[in-house]
Amino acid sequence: MSRPRIVIVGAGFAGYRTARTLSRLTRHQADISLLNPTDYFLYLPLLPQVAAGILEPRRVSVSLSGTLPHVRLVLGEADGIDLDGHTVHYTGPEGEEGTLPFDRLVLAAGSVNKLLPIPGVAEHAHGFRGLPEALYLRDHVTRQVELAAAADDRAEYAARCTFVVVGAGYTGTEVAAHGAMYTDAQVRKHPMRTGMRPRWMLLDVAPRVMPEMDERLSRTAERVLRQRGVDVRMGTSVKEATHDGVVLTDGSTVDTRTLVWCVGVRPDPLVESLGLPMERGRLLVDPHLQVPGRPELFACGDVAAVPDLNQPGQYTPMTAQHAWRHGKVCAQNVAASLGIGERRAYRHRDMGFVVDLGGAKAAANPLGLPMSGPAAGAVTRGYHLAAMPGNRVRVAADWLLDAVLPRQAVQLGLVRSWSVPLESSSPEVARVAGSPKRPGKATGSAGQRPDGEEAGTHPGGEPTRNHPGGEPAKGQPGGEPAKNEPSGEPAKGQPGGEPAKEQPGGEPAKNQPGGEPAKNQPGGEPAGSRSHGGRAKGGQSGSPRASGKPRRAVEAAGPRPARGGSGKPGKASRASGAGSAGKRPTAPSGPSRSAGPPTDPGPEPPANQPPPGPDIAPGPVKRTDGRAAEGDS
């Protein structure tokens, strides 16, 4: 008799804990497969420290294959689940397609960014859910300070030194606290930046900072923020965002080049396509984390509405604490369904929350005891070291080095603005130029904040699914002003601008030695009439996401037929998922593999996009809906 097959979708807090516990319980009596778009588990609570230059990215990334030796890791994104056929359809990182058969399925797909229908936000803001976004923010903040130091115009200097964070939950509060310390350290010792004072703003319509926490801890966090010069504005949010700034709900206008969106998250739309009972976007399960009527299906983490036995009639919130404990109970119940051990119901005891405010400052309430100051800082860092499933020594070493050495404020330019759009359905994976088409959303949340920030503290709902996802072209209404226009970016070769091509220090002209090859030449960029994705697999293109969000791949594609179009009941795919609005229209699909150029040197940047390099900001990106989008907001 063959061994039972267990498939876990997602390697966030819930999925990772499920895989690790199941591997221990089954003792090689079952085949366990973990489907995730990345090969690491991201400890998201420490992500603000990555953006602030305290921790290196790999410190908060725990290898899945290295810590789950008896679990088969499958890199890919689930784009359809056939419940009746007991299969999960997925697309790999290089566009390959596959299926995973299962006897038991655990859905732990996590959550995605929550967007609100505010004009300009999708075009000019960036989220904070994955490593690419953290690395981009670190480079962007460093670049703005450097450009401000060299600016002659005081208005431009002030705009570049202003950083706006929307959302005063755990994530937004920590980003503002660490960001203020980072920019202050950046300008403190630099001779060209004497007298510079970066300005950070924290906005939220909630009445106080971190409304989920005890009021005393909220006051502690707000006091620390104000001491560092952060402009905390409660009861205020963004009404409109443009390239040059934001208009607030109180009628004021703030000139800025940086808008960080930390409003909150929503459950992954994958579960919506299953056609099963839902609760506010989450899959309804019983206290044993099993879907009623589907004995083979379990769900945990952000995608599961788990009854709270301590508060009858309510469901456990979307927090990392709950997700981590969901994973352990889910693994025990999956093993029990295979005859190993006994089932148990999920019951949670609140252990408190910790918020790292940078330096020796923190706010914490372990076991309900409110703490602040250095004592809270010690408890907070001790908790993170204990909670991390790996890299503890490296994290502690980085903290020690940060305490005795100055931070390195350099921009590497590895992540561009267009590769981390706010409406990305997979914030844990950066959009790659010329990558193959991916017909689905990433299945695993890279991690969760301690609070999940699911509370609707901002006006409005989620944007319609055909909401514009890219940024308008320069010189267009709502877009970035054209170069040499008022408030616009200076032309190349002008003071404060990028040096002109073929000038000393500039970029060589195309077709010149060392320059970029001309379009339509061997090894060059394809002509504008081609789809800039480059390769549509056999002429077949992927389908839009059920949520209407653009895929990570930049190329345009037409509608893709549903997998296994047998119309079986119970089969679900993202393309057929229910939602609040229609699908995004797409452009005609690109050429087939056989229609490529004579030579294929590798992935190509999107049409109208400069090749990767150390330049300051990318150019416009050709969107899937035919609109041009400015690369850097």
mmCIF file of N, CA and C in Angstrom, residues 53-106:
data_model
loop_
_atom_site.group_PDB
_atom_site.id
_atom_site.type_symbol
_atom_site.label_atom_id
_atom_site.label_comp_id
_atom_site.label_asym_id
_atom_site.label_seq_id
_atom_site.Cartn_x
_atom_site.Cartn_y
_atom_site.Cartn_z
ATOM 1 N N GLY A 53 18.568 48.876 7.505
ATOM 2 C CA GLY A 53 19.980 48.566 7.427
ATOM 3 C C GLY A 53 20.552 47.907 8.658
ATOM 4 N N ILE A 54 19.719 47.454 9.592
ATOM 5 C CA ILE A 54 20.217 46.781 10.792
ATOM 6 C C ILE A 54 20.543 45.327 10.493
ATOM 7 N N LEU A 55 19.639 44.636 9.819
ATOM 8 C CA LEU A 55 19.807 43.225 9.494
ATOM 9 C C LEU A 55 19.966 43.049 7.992
ATOM 10 N N GLU A 56 20.773 42.082 7.611
ATOM 11 C CA GLU A 56 20.895 41.717 6.214
ATOM 12 C C GLU A 56 19.707 40.830 5.833
ATOM 13 N N PRO A 57 19.301 40.829 4.566
ATOM 14 C CA PRO A 57 18.081 40.102 4.168
ATOM 15 C C PRO A 57 18.095 38.623 4.521
ATOM 16 N N ARG A 58 19.246 37.969 4.406
ATOM 17 C CA ARG A 58 19.269 36.531 4.660
ATOM 18 C C ARG A 58 19.129 36.202 6.140
ATOM 19 N N ARG A 59 19.283 37.191 6.997
ATOM 20 C CA ARG A 59 19.122 36.925 8.427
ATOM 21 C C ARG A 59 17.680 36.581 8.771
ATOM 22 N N VAL A 60 16.725 37.178 8.060
ATOM 23 C CA VAL A 60 15.314 36.937 8.362
ATOM 24 C C VAL A 60 14.712 35.905 7.414
ATOM 25 N N SER A 61 15.566 35.265 6.598
ATOM 26 C CA SER A 61 15.111 34.249 5.643
ATOM 27 C C SER A 61 15.637 32.896 6.085
ATOM 28 N N VAL A 62 14.746 31.999 6.426
ATOM 29 C CA VAL A 62 15.121 30.671 6.916
ATOM 30 C C VAL A 62 14.915 29.663 5.790
ATOM 31 N N SER A 63 15.969 28.955 5.444
ATOM 32 C CA SER A 63 15.915 27.991 4.335
ATOM 33 C C SER A 63 14.888 26.895 4.625
ATOM 34 N N LEU A 64 14.020 26.637 3.658
ATOM 35 C CA LEU A 64 13.028 25.575 3.819
ATOM 36 C C LEU A 64 13.663 24.201 3.690
ATOM 37 N N SER A 65 14.477 24.011 2.672
ATOM 38 C CA SER A 65 15.098 22.698 2.490
ATOM 39 C C SER A 65 16.105 22.402 3.590
ATOM 40 N N GLY A 66 16.725 23.441 4.151
ATOM 41 C CA GLY A 66 17.708 23.228 5.192
ATOM 42 C C GLY A 66 17.107 22.916 6.545
ATOM 43 N N THR A 67 15.889 23.362 6.786
ATOM 44 C CA THR A 67 15.244 23.138 8.086
ATOM 45 C C THR A 67 14.098 22.144 8.023
ATOM 46 N N LEU A 68 13.722 21.714 6.803
ATOM 47 C CA LEU A 68 12.674 20.703 6.635
ATOM 48 C C LEU A 68 13.240 19.562 5.794
ATOM 49 N N PRO A 69 14.160 18.794 6.344
ATOM 50 C CA PRO A 69 14.878 17.801 5.526
ATOM 51 C C PRO A 69 14.009 16.679 4.984
ATOM 52 N N HIS A 70 12.902 16.372 5.621
ATOM 53 C CA HIS A 70 12.059 15.250 5.175
ATOM 54 C C HIS A 70 10.808 15.732 4.447
ATOM 55 N N VAL A 71 10.831 16.979 3.993
ATOM 56 C CA VAL A 71 9.707 17.557 3.260
ATOM 57 C C VAL A 71 10.172 17.907 1.857
ATOM 58 N N ARG A 72 9.392 17.505 0.866
ATOM 59 C CA ARG A 72 9.722 17.824 -0.528
ATOM 60 C C ARG A 72 9.275 19.248 -0.840
ATOM 61 N N LEU A 73 10.222 20.104 -1.201
ATOM 62 C CA LEU A 73 9.913 21.484 -1.542
ATOM 63 C C LEU A 73 9.639 21.590 -3.036
ATOM 64 N N VAL A 74 8.482 22.128 -3.390
ATOM 65 C CA VAL A 74 8.112 22.361 -4.787
ATOM 66 C C VAL A 74 7.982 23.871 -4.976
ATOM 67 N N LEU A 75 8.857 24.446 -5.787
ATOM 68 C CA LEU A 75 8.802 25.879 -6.049
ATOM 69 C C LEU A 75 7.719 26.155 -7.087
ATOM 70 N N GLY A 76 6.763 26.970 -6.741
ATOM 71 C CA GLY A 76 5.692 27.293 -7.678
ATOM 72 C C GLY A 76 4.550 28.001 -6.993
ATOM 73 N N GLU A 77 3.573 28.361 -7.790
ATOM 74 C CA GLU A 77 2.403 29.089 -7.329
ATOM 75 C C GLU A 77 1.149 28.324 -7.721
ATOM 76 N N ALA A 78 0.300 28.055 -6.775
ATOM 77 C CA ALA A 78 -0.946 27.342 -7.070
ATOM 78 C C ALA A 78 -1.874 28.252 -7.849
ATOM 79 N N ASP A 79 -2.361 27.767 -8.983
ATOM 80 C CA ASP A 79 -3.324 28.544 -9.757
ATOM 81 C C ASP A 79 -4.646 27.822 -9.932
ATOM 82 N N GLY A 80 -4.797 26.659 -9.339
ATOM 83 C CA GLY A 80 -6.064 25.956 -9.411
ATOM 84 C C GLY A 80 -6.057 24.731 -8.509
ATOM 85 N N ILE A 81 -7.197 24.457 -7.892
ATOM 86 C CA ILE A 81 -7.333 23.294 -7.011
ATOM 87 C C ILE A 81 -8.554 22.497 -7.448
ATOM 88 N N ASP A 82 -8.346 21.239 -7.758
ATOM 89 C CA ASP A 82 -9.433 20.338 -8.128
ATOM 90 C C ASP A 82 -9.718 19.462 -6.908
ATOM 91 N N LEU A 83 -10.741 19.837 -6.158
ATOM 92 C CA LEU A 83 -11.042 19.109 -4.931
ATOM 93 C C LEU A 83 -11.539 17.700 -5.213
ATOM 94 N N ASP A 84 -12.352 17.554 -6.258
ATOM 95 C CA ASP A 84 -12.867 16.227 -6.581
ATOM 96 C C ASP A 84 -11.776 15.320 -7.145
ATOM 97 N N GLY A 85 -10.868 15.925 -7.934
ATOM 98 C CA GLY A 85 -9.775 15.140 -8.493
ATOM 99 C C GLY A 85 -8.579 15.012 -7.581
ATOM 100 N N HIS A 86 -8.628 15.689 -6.423
ATOM 101 C CA HIS A 86 -7.541 15.633 -5.441
ATOM 102 C C HIS A 86 -6.201 16.016 -6.070
ATOM 103 N N THR A 87 -6.186 17.152 -6.773
ATOM 104 C CA THR A 87 -4.949 17.634 -7.377
ATOM 105 C C THR A 87 -4.846 19.149 -7.197
ATOM 106 N N VAL A 88 -3.615 19.624 -7.104
ATOM 107 C CA VAL A 88 -3.308 21.055 -7.063
ATOM 108 C C VAL A 88 -2.506 21.385 -8.308
ATOM 109 N N HIS A 89 -2.985 22.319 -9.098
ATOM 110 C CA HIS A 89 -2.271 22.758 -10.291
ATOM 111 C C HIS A 89 -1.405 23.957 -9.929
ATOM 112 N N TYR A 90 -0.183 23.990 -10.442
ATOM 113 C CA TYR A 90 0.726 25.077 -10.104
ATOM 114 C C TYR A 90 1.588 25.444 -11.304
ATOM 115 N N THR A 91 2.211 26.608 -11.216
ATOM 116 C CA THR A 91 3.148 27.076 -12.224
ATOM 117 C C THR A 91 4.479 27.355 -11.549
ATOM 118 N N GLY A 92 5.549 26.812 -12.093
ATOM 119 C CA GLY A 92 6.866 26.953 -11.513
ATOM 120 C C GLY A 92 7.499 28.287 -11.813
ATOM 121 N N PRO A 93 8.663 28.568 -11.227
ATOM 122 C CA PRO A 93 9.316 29.872 -11.399
ATOM 123 C C PRO A 93 9.796 30.136 -12.813
ATOM 124 N N GLU A 94 9.932 29.118 -13.641
ATOM 125 C CA GLU A 94 10.357 29.310 -15.022
ATOM 126 C C GLU A 94 9.228 29.074 -16.013
ATOM 127 N N GLY A 95 8.012 29.116 -15.532
ATOM 128 C CA GLY A 95 6.851 28.989 -16.399
ATOM 129 C C GLY A 95 6.362 27.578 -16.605
ATOM 130 N N GLU A 96 7.062 26.599 -16.064
ATOM 131 C CA GLU A 96 6.619 25.216 -16.242
ATOM 132 C C GLU A 96 5.365 24.958 -15.425
ATOM 133 N N GLU A 97 4.530 24.058 -15.909
ATOM 134 C CA GLU A 97 3.277 23.746 -15.242
ATOM 135 C C GLU A 97 3.313 22.334 -14.691
ATOM 136 N N GLY A 98 2.619 22.117 -13.596
ATOM 137 C CA GLY A 98 2.598 20.796 -12.998
ATOM 138 C C GLY A 98 1.403 20.608 -12.100
ATOM 139 N N THR A 99 1.220 19.403 -11.628
ATOM 140 C CA THR A 99 0.134 19.078 -10.700
ATOM 141 C C THR A 99 0.706 18.271 -9.542
ATOM 142 N N LEU A 100 0.092 18.426 -8.399
ATOM 143 C CA LEU A 100 0.459 17.671 -7.209
ATOM 144 C C LEU A 100 -0.771 16.898 -6.734
ATOM 145 N N PRO A 101 -0.754 15.586 -6.789
ATOM 146 C CA PRO A 101 -1.885 14.812 -6.244
ATOM 147 C C PRO A 101 -1.793 14.785 -4.719
ATOM 148 N N PHE A 102 -2.943 14.704 -4.076
ATOM 149 C CA PHE A 102 -2.925 14.699 -2.615
ATOM 150 C C PHE A 102 -4.020 13.782 -2.074
ATOM 151 N N ASP A 103 -3.751 13.278 -0.883
ATOM 152 C CA ASP A 103 -4.771 12.615 -0.068
ATOM 153 C C ASP A 103 -5.248 13.534 1.047
ATOM 154 N N ARG A 104 -4.351 14.435 1.481
ATOM 155 C CA ARG A 104 -4.694 15.479 2.446
ATOM 156 C C ARG A 104 -4.111 16.786 1.923
ATOM 157 N N LEU A 105 -4.909 17.845 1.988
ATOM 158 C CA LEU A 105 -4.474 19.155 1.505
ATOM 159 C C LEU A 105 -4.596 20.168 2.639
ATOM 160 N N VAL A 106 -3.526 20.910 2.874
ATOM 161 C CA VAL A 106 -3.508 21.965 3.885
ATOM 162 C C VAL A 106 -3.336 23.304 3.170
#
